[in-house]
Coordinates of C-alpha atoms in Angstrom, one line a residue:
Chain A
M17 CA 74.1 119.6 22.4
A18 CA 77.1 121.7 23.0
S19 CA 78.0 124.0 25.9
K20 CA 80.1 127.0 25.3
D21 CA 82.3 129.5 27.1
S22 CA 80.6 132.9 27.5
D23 CA 81.7 136.1 25.7
A24 CA 80.9 134.8 22.2
P25 CA 82.5 136.6 19.3
S26 CA 80.7 139.2 17.3
S27 CA 78.4 138.1 14.6
R28 CA 80.7 139.8 12.1
E29 CA 83.6 137.7 13.2
V30 CA 81.6 134.5 13.0
K31 CA 80.3 135.5 9.6
E32 CA 83.8 136.1 8.3
M33 CA 85.0 132.7 9.6
R34 CA 82.1 131.0 8.0
R35 CA 82.7 132.7 4.7
K36 CA 86.2 131.4 4.6
V37 CA 85.0 127.9 5.4
R38 CA 82.2 128.1 2.8
E39 CA 84.7 129.2 0.1
G40 CA 87.0 126.4 0.8
P41 CA 88.6 124.3 -2.0
K42 CA 86.4 123.0 -4.7
C43 CA 88.6 120.2 -5.7
G44 CA 90.2 117.2 -4.0
T45 CA 93.0 118.0 -1.6
P46 CA 94.7 114.7 -1.0
V47 CA 97.6 115.7 1.2
P48 CA 98.0 118.4 3.9
N49 CA 99.1 120.9 1.4
K50 CA 100.0 124.5 1.9
W51 CA 96.3 125.5 1.9
M52 CA 95.4 123.0 4.5
R53 CA 98.3 124.1 6.7
Q54 CA 97.3 127.7 6.3
V55 CA 93.7 127.0 7.3
T56 CA 94.6 125.0 10.4
K57 CA 97.2 127.6 11.4
K58 CA 94.6 130.2 11.0
A59 CA 92.5 128.3 13.5
R60 CA 95.3 128.4 16.0
D61 CA 96.0 132.1 15.3
A62 CA 92.3 132.8 15.7
Q63 CA 92.5 131.2 19.1
D64 CA 95.3 133.5 20.1
K65 CA 93.2 136.4 19.0
T66 CA 90.4 135.3 21.2
L67 CA 87.9 134.4 18.6
L68 CA 88.2 130.7 19.4
K69 CA 89.2 131.3 23.0
N70 CA 85.8 132.9 23.7
N71 CA 83.7 130.6 21.6
R72 CA 85.4 127.2 21.8
I73 CA 83.1 124.3 22.3
V74 CA 84.1 122.8 25.6
S75 CA 81.9 119.7 25.4
A76 CA 79.9 118.3 22.5
T77 CA 77.7 115.4 21.6
I78 CA 77.8 114.4 18.0
K79 CA 74.9 112.7 16.4
V80 CA 76.0 109.7 14.3
K81 CA 74.0 108.6 11.2
F82 CA 74.9 105.0 10.5
I83 CA 74.5 104.1 6.8
H84 CA 75.2 100.4 6.1
I85 CA 75.6 99.4 2.5
T86 CA 75.3 95.6 1.9
D87 CA 75.3 93.2 -1.0
G88 CA 72.3 91.5 0.5
T89 CA 74.5 88.9 2.2
D90 CA 77.6 90.6 3.5
G91 CA 77.9 94.0 5.2
K92 CA 75.0 93.7 7.6
I93 CA 75.6 95.4 10.9
T94 CA 73.7 94.5 14.0
Q95 CA 72.4 96.8 16.7
D96 CA 74.8 95.3 19.1
M97 CA 77.7 96.2 16.8
R98 CA 76.5 99.8 16.5
Q99 CA 76.1 100.1 20.2
K100 CA 79.6 98.8 20.8
Q101 CA 81.0 101.2 18.2
I102 CA 79.4 104.1 19.9
K103 CA 80.7 102.9 23.2
E104 CA 84.2 102.6 21.7
L105 CA 83.9 106.2 20.4
N106 CA 82.7 107.4 23.8
D107 CA 85.4 105.6 25.6
S108 CA 88.0 107.1 23.2
F109 CA 86.8 110.7 23.0
G110 CA 84.6 110.9 26.1
S111 CA 87.3 111.8 28.6
H112 CA 87.8 114.9 26.5
N113 CA 84.1 115.8 26.6
I114 CA 83.5 114.8 23.0
K115 CA 80.6 112.3 22.9
F116 CA 78.6 110.5 20.4
S117 CA 75.0 109.2 20.1
Y118 CA 72.8 107.7 17.5
N119 CA 69.2 106.9 17.0
E120 CA 68.5 103.3 16.1
E121 CA 65.3 104.3 14.2
Q122 CA 67.4 106.4 11.8
V123 CA 69.8 103.7 10.8
V124 CA 69.9 103.1 7.1
E125 CA 70.6 99.7 5.5
K126 CA 70.9 99.8 1.7
K127 CA 71.3 96.8 -0.5
N128 CA 73.4 97.6 -3.5
A129 CA 76.2 95.3 -4.7
N130 CA 77.9 98.0 -6.7
W131 CA 78.0 100.5 -3.9
F132 CA 79.0 97.8 -1.4
N133 CA 82.4 97.4 -3.1
M134 CA 83.2 101.1 -3.3
G135 CA 86.6 102.6 -3.9
Y136 CA 87.6 106.1 -2.8
G137 CA 86.6 108.7 -5.4
S138 CA 84.7 106.1 -7.4
A139 CA 81.3 106.6 -9.0
A140 CA 79.9 104.1 -6.5
E141 CA 81.1 106.3 -3.6
R142 CA 79.6 109.5 -5.1
Q143 CA 76.3 107.9 -5.9
A144 CA 75.9 106.2 -2.6
K145 CA 76.8 109.3 -0.6
R146 CA 74.6 111.6 -2.7
K147 CA 71.7 109.2 -2.3
L148 CA 72.0 108.2 1.4
H149 CA 73.7 111.0 3.3
A150 CA 72.1 112.9 6.1
D151 CA 72.6 116.7 6.4
P152 CA 76.4 116.8 7.2
K153 CA 75.9 120.0 9.1
K154 CA 73.8 118.1 11.6
Y155 CA 75.2 114.6 11.5
L156 CA 78.3 112.6 11.2
N157 CA 77.6 110.3 8.3
F158 CA 79.2 106.9 9.2
Y159 CA 79.1 104.7 6.1
T160 CA 80.0 101.0 6.2
A161 CA 80.8 99.0 3.1
N162 CA 83.4 96.6 1.7
L163 CA 86.2 98.8 0.5
E164 CA 88.5 98.5 -2.5
D165 CA 92.3 98.6 -2.3
D166 CA 92.3 96.6 0.9
L167 CA 91.5 99.8 2.9
L168 CA 90.0 99.8 6.4
G169 CA 88.5 103.2 6.1
W170 CA 88.9 106.8 5.0
A171 CA 87.5 110.2 6.0
T172 CA 87.0 113.8 4.9
F173 CA 88.6 116.7 6.7
P174 CA 86.4 119.4 8.3
W175 CA 87.7 122.1 6.0
E176 CA 86.5 120.2 3.0
L177 CA 82.9 120.4 4.2
G178 CA 82.2 123.7 2.5
G179 CA 83.3 122.5 -0.9
H180 CA 82.0 119.0 -0.8
P181 CA 79.1 118.7 1.7
D182 CA 77.7 115.6 0.1
M183 CA 80.9 113.7 0.4
D184 CA 81.4 114.5 4.1
G185 CA 81.8 111.7 6.6
V186 CA 83.7 108.5 7.3
V187 CA 83.7 105.3 5.3
I188 CA 84.6 102.2 7.2
L189 CA 85.2 98.6 6.3
Y190 CA 82.1 96.9 7.7
S191 CA 84.0 94.1 9.4
T192 CA 86.1 96.6 11.5
L193 CA 83.1 97.4 13.7
P194 CA 83.4 95.7 17.1
G195 CA 82.9 92.0 16.6
G196 CA 83.0 92.3 12.9
G197 CA 85.7 89.7 12.4
A198 CA 88.5 91.8 10.8
A199 CA 91.0 90.9 13.5
P200 CA 93.2 92.5 14.7
Y201 CA 91.2 95.5 13.5
D202 CA 87.7 94.6 14.8
E203 CA 87.4 96.4 18.0
G204 CA 86.2 99.7 16.6
A205 CA 89.4 101.7 16.6
T206 CA 89.2 102.2 12.8
G207 CA 86.0 104.2 13.3
T208 CA 87.7 106.2 16.1
H209 CA 90.7 106.9 13.9
E210 CA 88.7 108.0 10.9
I211 CA 86.5 110.3 13.1
G212 CA 89.8 111.7 14.4
H213 CA 90.4 112.9 10.8
W214 CA 86.8 114.0 10.4
L215 CA 87.5 116.3 13.4
G216 CA 90.7 117.6 11.8
L217 CA 93.4 115.5 13.3
Y218 CA 96.4 114.4 11.3
H219 CA 98.4 111.2 11.8
T220 CA 100.9 111.4 14.6
F221 CA 103.6 110.5 12.0
Q222 CA 102.5 113.2 9.6
D223 CA 105.5 114.6 7.7
G224 CA 107.9 112.7 9.9
C225 CA 110.4 114.3 12.2
P226 CA 111.1 118.0 13.0
P227 CA 111.5 120.5 11.6
S228 CA 108.4 119.5 9.7
E229 CA 105.2 120.8 11.2
G230 CA 104.1 117.3 11.9
D231 CA 100.5 116.8 13.1
E232 CA 100.3 120.4 14.4
V233 CA 99.7 119.2 17.9
A234 CA 102.3 120.0 20.5
D235 CA 101.9 117.1 22.9
T236 CA 102.1 114.2 20.5
Q237 CA 105.5 112.6 20.1
P238 CA 106.7 113.1 16.5
H239 CA 107.8 110.0 14.7
R240 CA 109.3 109.2 11.4
A241 CA 106.9 106.5 10.1
P242 CA 103.8 104.6 11.0
D243 CA 103.9 102.0 13.7
Y244 CA 102.0 98.8 12.9
D245 CA 102.2 97.0 16.2
C246 CA 102.4 97.8 19.9
D247 CA 106.2 97.1 20.2
S248 CA 107.2 99.3 17.3
N249 CA 109.3 102.4 17.9
T250 CA 109.8 105.0 15.2
A251 CA 110.3 108.0 17.5
C252 CA 112.4 110.9 16.3
G253 CA 115.4 110.9 18.6
S254 CA 115.0 109.4 22.1
G255 CA 111.7 108.3 23.5
S256 CA 109.0 106.2 22.2
S257 CA 106.6 106.6 19.4
P258 CA 103.0 106.9 20.4
V259 CA 101.8 103.4 19.6
E260 CA 98.8 103.9 21.9
N261 CA 97.5 106.9 20.0
F262 CA 94.4 106.5 17.9
M263 CA 96.0 108.6 15.1
N264 CA 98.9 106.1 14.6
Y265 CA 98.5 102.9 12.5
T266 CA 98.8 100.2 15.2
E267 CA 96.4 97.4 15.8
D268 CA 93.1 98.1 17.6
A269 CA 94.3 96.6 20.9
C270 CA 97.3 99.1 21.1
M271 CA 95.1 102.2 20.5
T272 CA 93.8 103.6 23.7
K273 CA 94.2 107.4 23.8
F274 CA 94.1 110.9 22.3
T275 CA 96.2 113.5 23.9
K276 CA 94.8 116.7 25.5
G277 CA 96.3 118.7 22.6
Q278 CA 94.5 116.6 20.0
A279 CA 91.2 117.1 21.9
V280 CA 91.8 120.9 21.9
R281 CA 92.5 120.8 18.2
A282 CA 89.4 118.7 17.5
K283 CA 87.2 121.2 19.5
E284 CA 88.7 124.1 17.6
M285 CA 87.8 122.4 14.4
I286 CA 84.3 121.8 15.6
T287 CA 84.0 125.4 16.6
I288 CA 85.2 126.7 13.2
Y289 CA 83.8 124.1 10.7
R290 CA 81.2 122.0 12.4
N291 CA 79.5 124.2 14.9
Q292 CA 76.1 123.7 13.2
L293 CA 76.1 120.1 14.5
F294 CA 74.7 121.5 17.7
R295 CA 72.2 123.9 16.3
S296 CA 69.8 121.3 14.8
K297 CA 66.6 120.3 16.4
Chain B
M14 CA 117.7 95.0 -31.1
N15 CA 118.3 97.0 -28.0
T16 CA 119.4 95.2 -24.9
Y17 CA 118.8 96.4 -21.4
S18 CA 120.3 95.4 -18.2
L19 CA 117.6 94.0 -15.8
P20 CA 117.3 93.7 -12.1
P21 CA 116.9 90.3 -10.5
N22 CA 113.6 88.5 -11.4
A23 CA 112.6 88.4 -7.7
I24 CA 112.0 92.2 -7.8
F25 CA 109.1 92.0 -10.1
K26 CA 106.1 92.0 -7.8
E27 CA 104.1 94.2 -5.5
W28 CA 106.0 95.3 -2.4
A29 CA 104.5 96.8 0.8
Y30 CA 106.3 98.9 3.4
S31 CA 107.2 96.8 6.5
N32 CA 109.4 98.8 8.8
L33 CA 112.6 100.8 9.1
E34 CA 115.7 98.7 9.5
S35 CA 116.9 101.2 12.1
P36 CA 116.2 104.9 12.7
E37 CA 119.8 105.8 11.7
S38 CA 120.2 103.7 8.6
G39 CA 117.5 105.3 6.5
I40 CA 116.9 101.9 5.1
E41 CA 113.2 100.9 4.6
I42 CA 112.2 97.3 4.4
Y43 CA 109.5 96.2 2.1
K44 CA 107.9 92.7 1.9
P45 CA 105.6 91.1 -0.7
R46 CA 102.2 92.7 -0.3
A47 CA 100.6 89.3 0.1
E48 CA 102.4 88.7 3.3
F49 CA 100.5 91.4 5.2
G50 CA 96.9 90.4 4.6
L51 CA 94.5 92.9 6.3
T52 CA 96.5 95.9 7.5
R53 CA 96.3 99.6 8.0
P54 CA 97.6 101.5 5.0
R55 CA 101.1 100.8 3.8
E56 CA 103.0 102.4 0.9
T57 CA 103.2 99.8 -1.8
F58 CA 104.8 99.7 -5.2
I59 CA 104.6 97.3 -8.2
I60 CA 107.6 96.8 -10.4
K61 CA 106.7 95.2 -13.7
R62 CA 109.0 93.7 -16.2
N63 CA 107.7 96.0 -18.9
R64 CA 109.3 98.9 -17.0
E65 CA 106.0 100.1 -15.5
F66 CA 106.1 101.2 -11.9
T67 CA 103.0 102.0 -9.8
L68 CA 103.4 103.7 -6.4
S69 CA 100.4 103.6 -4.1
K70 CA 100.1 105.6 -0.9
T71 CA 97.3 107.0 1.2
D72 CA 96.9 110.7 2.0
A73 CA 96.5 112.4 5.4
A74 CA 92.9 111.1 5.8
D75 CA 93.7 107.5 4.6
R76 CA 92.5 108.1 1.0
P77 CA 94.4 106.2 -1.7
V78 CA 96.6 108.1 -4.2
R79 CA 98.4 106.3 -7.0
F80 CA 101.2 107.4 -9.2
E81 CA 102.3 105.7 -12.5
G82 CA 105.8 105.8 -13.8
N83 CA 108.6 103.9 -15.5
W84 CA 111.7 102.5 -14.0
R85 CA 115.3 102.2 -15.2
F86 CA 117.9 99.9 -13.8
K87 CA 121.4 101.0 -13.1
E88 CA 123.8 98.3 -12.2
P89 CA 124.6 97.0 -9.7
N90 CA 121.6 98.0 -7.5
K91 CA 119.9 101.3 -8.3
L92 CA 116.4 101.7 -9.6
I93 CA 115.5 105.1 -11.0
V94 CA 111.8 105.8 -11.3
S95 CA 110.6 108.6 -13.5
I96 CA 107.5 109.8 -11.6
K97 CA 107.1 112.9 -9.6
T98 CA 105.3 112.7 -6.3
P99 CA 103.6 115.8 -4.8
K100 CA 106.6 116.4 -2.6
K101 CA 108.7 116.7 -5.8
E102 CA 110.6 113.5 -5.0
S103 CA 112.1 111.8 -7.9
L104 CA 112.0 108.2 -6.8
K105 CA 115.5 106.9 -7.0
F106 CA 116.7 104.2 -4.7
Q107 CA 119.3 101.6 -4.0
F108 CA 117.9 98.2 -3.3
Q109 CA 119.1 95.0 -1.9
L110 CA 117.1 91.7 -1.9
A111 CA 117.5 89.9 1.4
G112 CA 115.5 86.7 1.6
N113 CA 111.9 87.6 0.9
A114 CA 112.5 91.3 1.8
L115 CA 113.5 94.2 -0.3
K116 CA 115.7 96.7 1.5
I117 CA 115.6 100.1 -0.1
K118 CA 117.5 103.3 0.6
R119 CA 115.9 106.3 -1.1
I120 CA 118.1 108.8 -2.8
L121 CA 116.2 112.1 -2.6
T122 CA 116.6 114.5 -5.5
N123 CA 114.8 117.8 -6.0

């Protein structure tokens, strides 16, 4: 459920925003290119013009659909791991009034050795998602599998939902769920990080130092490169890089926070692209 | 028969980004990919003896992107790679082998 500010925008304004979302890119957009930048800038501009200001979701509970792909032996996720992952998400986003829930009875476990070892953009990913996904307008599809290319996870951005609804969601290396054994990345922060992307957040090191547009969030410290441990510092100029931020690349134990600005951006993205999450019954 | 100058043998492997030597230097340190084990995404590249070069990165949502190209060695320590990344970089860098690490300084061209 979501609660909203009063004074909602006119139906014409909402219809126009939805049209723009629906007619989003039809092909892959691998980097925050000019189009992405324009779209997200439009969100901020729209806020200034009161569309978002009046309709912004101030709190939200997102329903997670866990879809676990296994090879019959590896990849199995226990109820305890799911509950701890949801707790990790709520600990991470909850202080910003973005919360997560799931229904144990709706969990999907699918044995398919080919899909289990999926790579990004592969036939295995497409087939698995087309077969197993829940309605992306109503659910966050949270896939777990064993990923090619040594990846811990990947995500889709909210502005891609219109063009590729079946591909929407996050894909996570199964052993990164809490207790999964992929130390030092097995405390659930990978899920949190990828959901950050799913809510429209960029990496804190996106595009490096100013004058680049960075991550388009004003209260994150820009830095020139990813940090991989808690002691790293790649800050632009003086100060420290945000090793504690979930949208950096540090180990799970370092990651503890989102900034207020990141939460505002995530809620803007929900308002514009994912508002139907809260209209389902 | 054509003869080519070649970089040191130790350069022919998969390298993964490790860290910046210092913010001011602009020097990036790469280490053999195998040294990192499980890790969050790192830019990697493979330099093969047959002059093939593969650059692997991840995009803004951690999805892998790969670029194939060819390298050319310019003595004493420059590698010029003929691929174009989306940012219109021609990969061209000076390198220095230091123990098991490869220090590179990119020369940006547009």
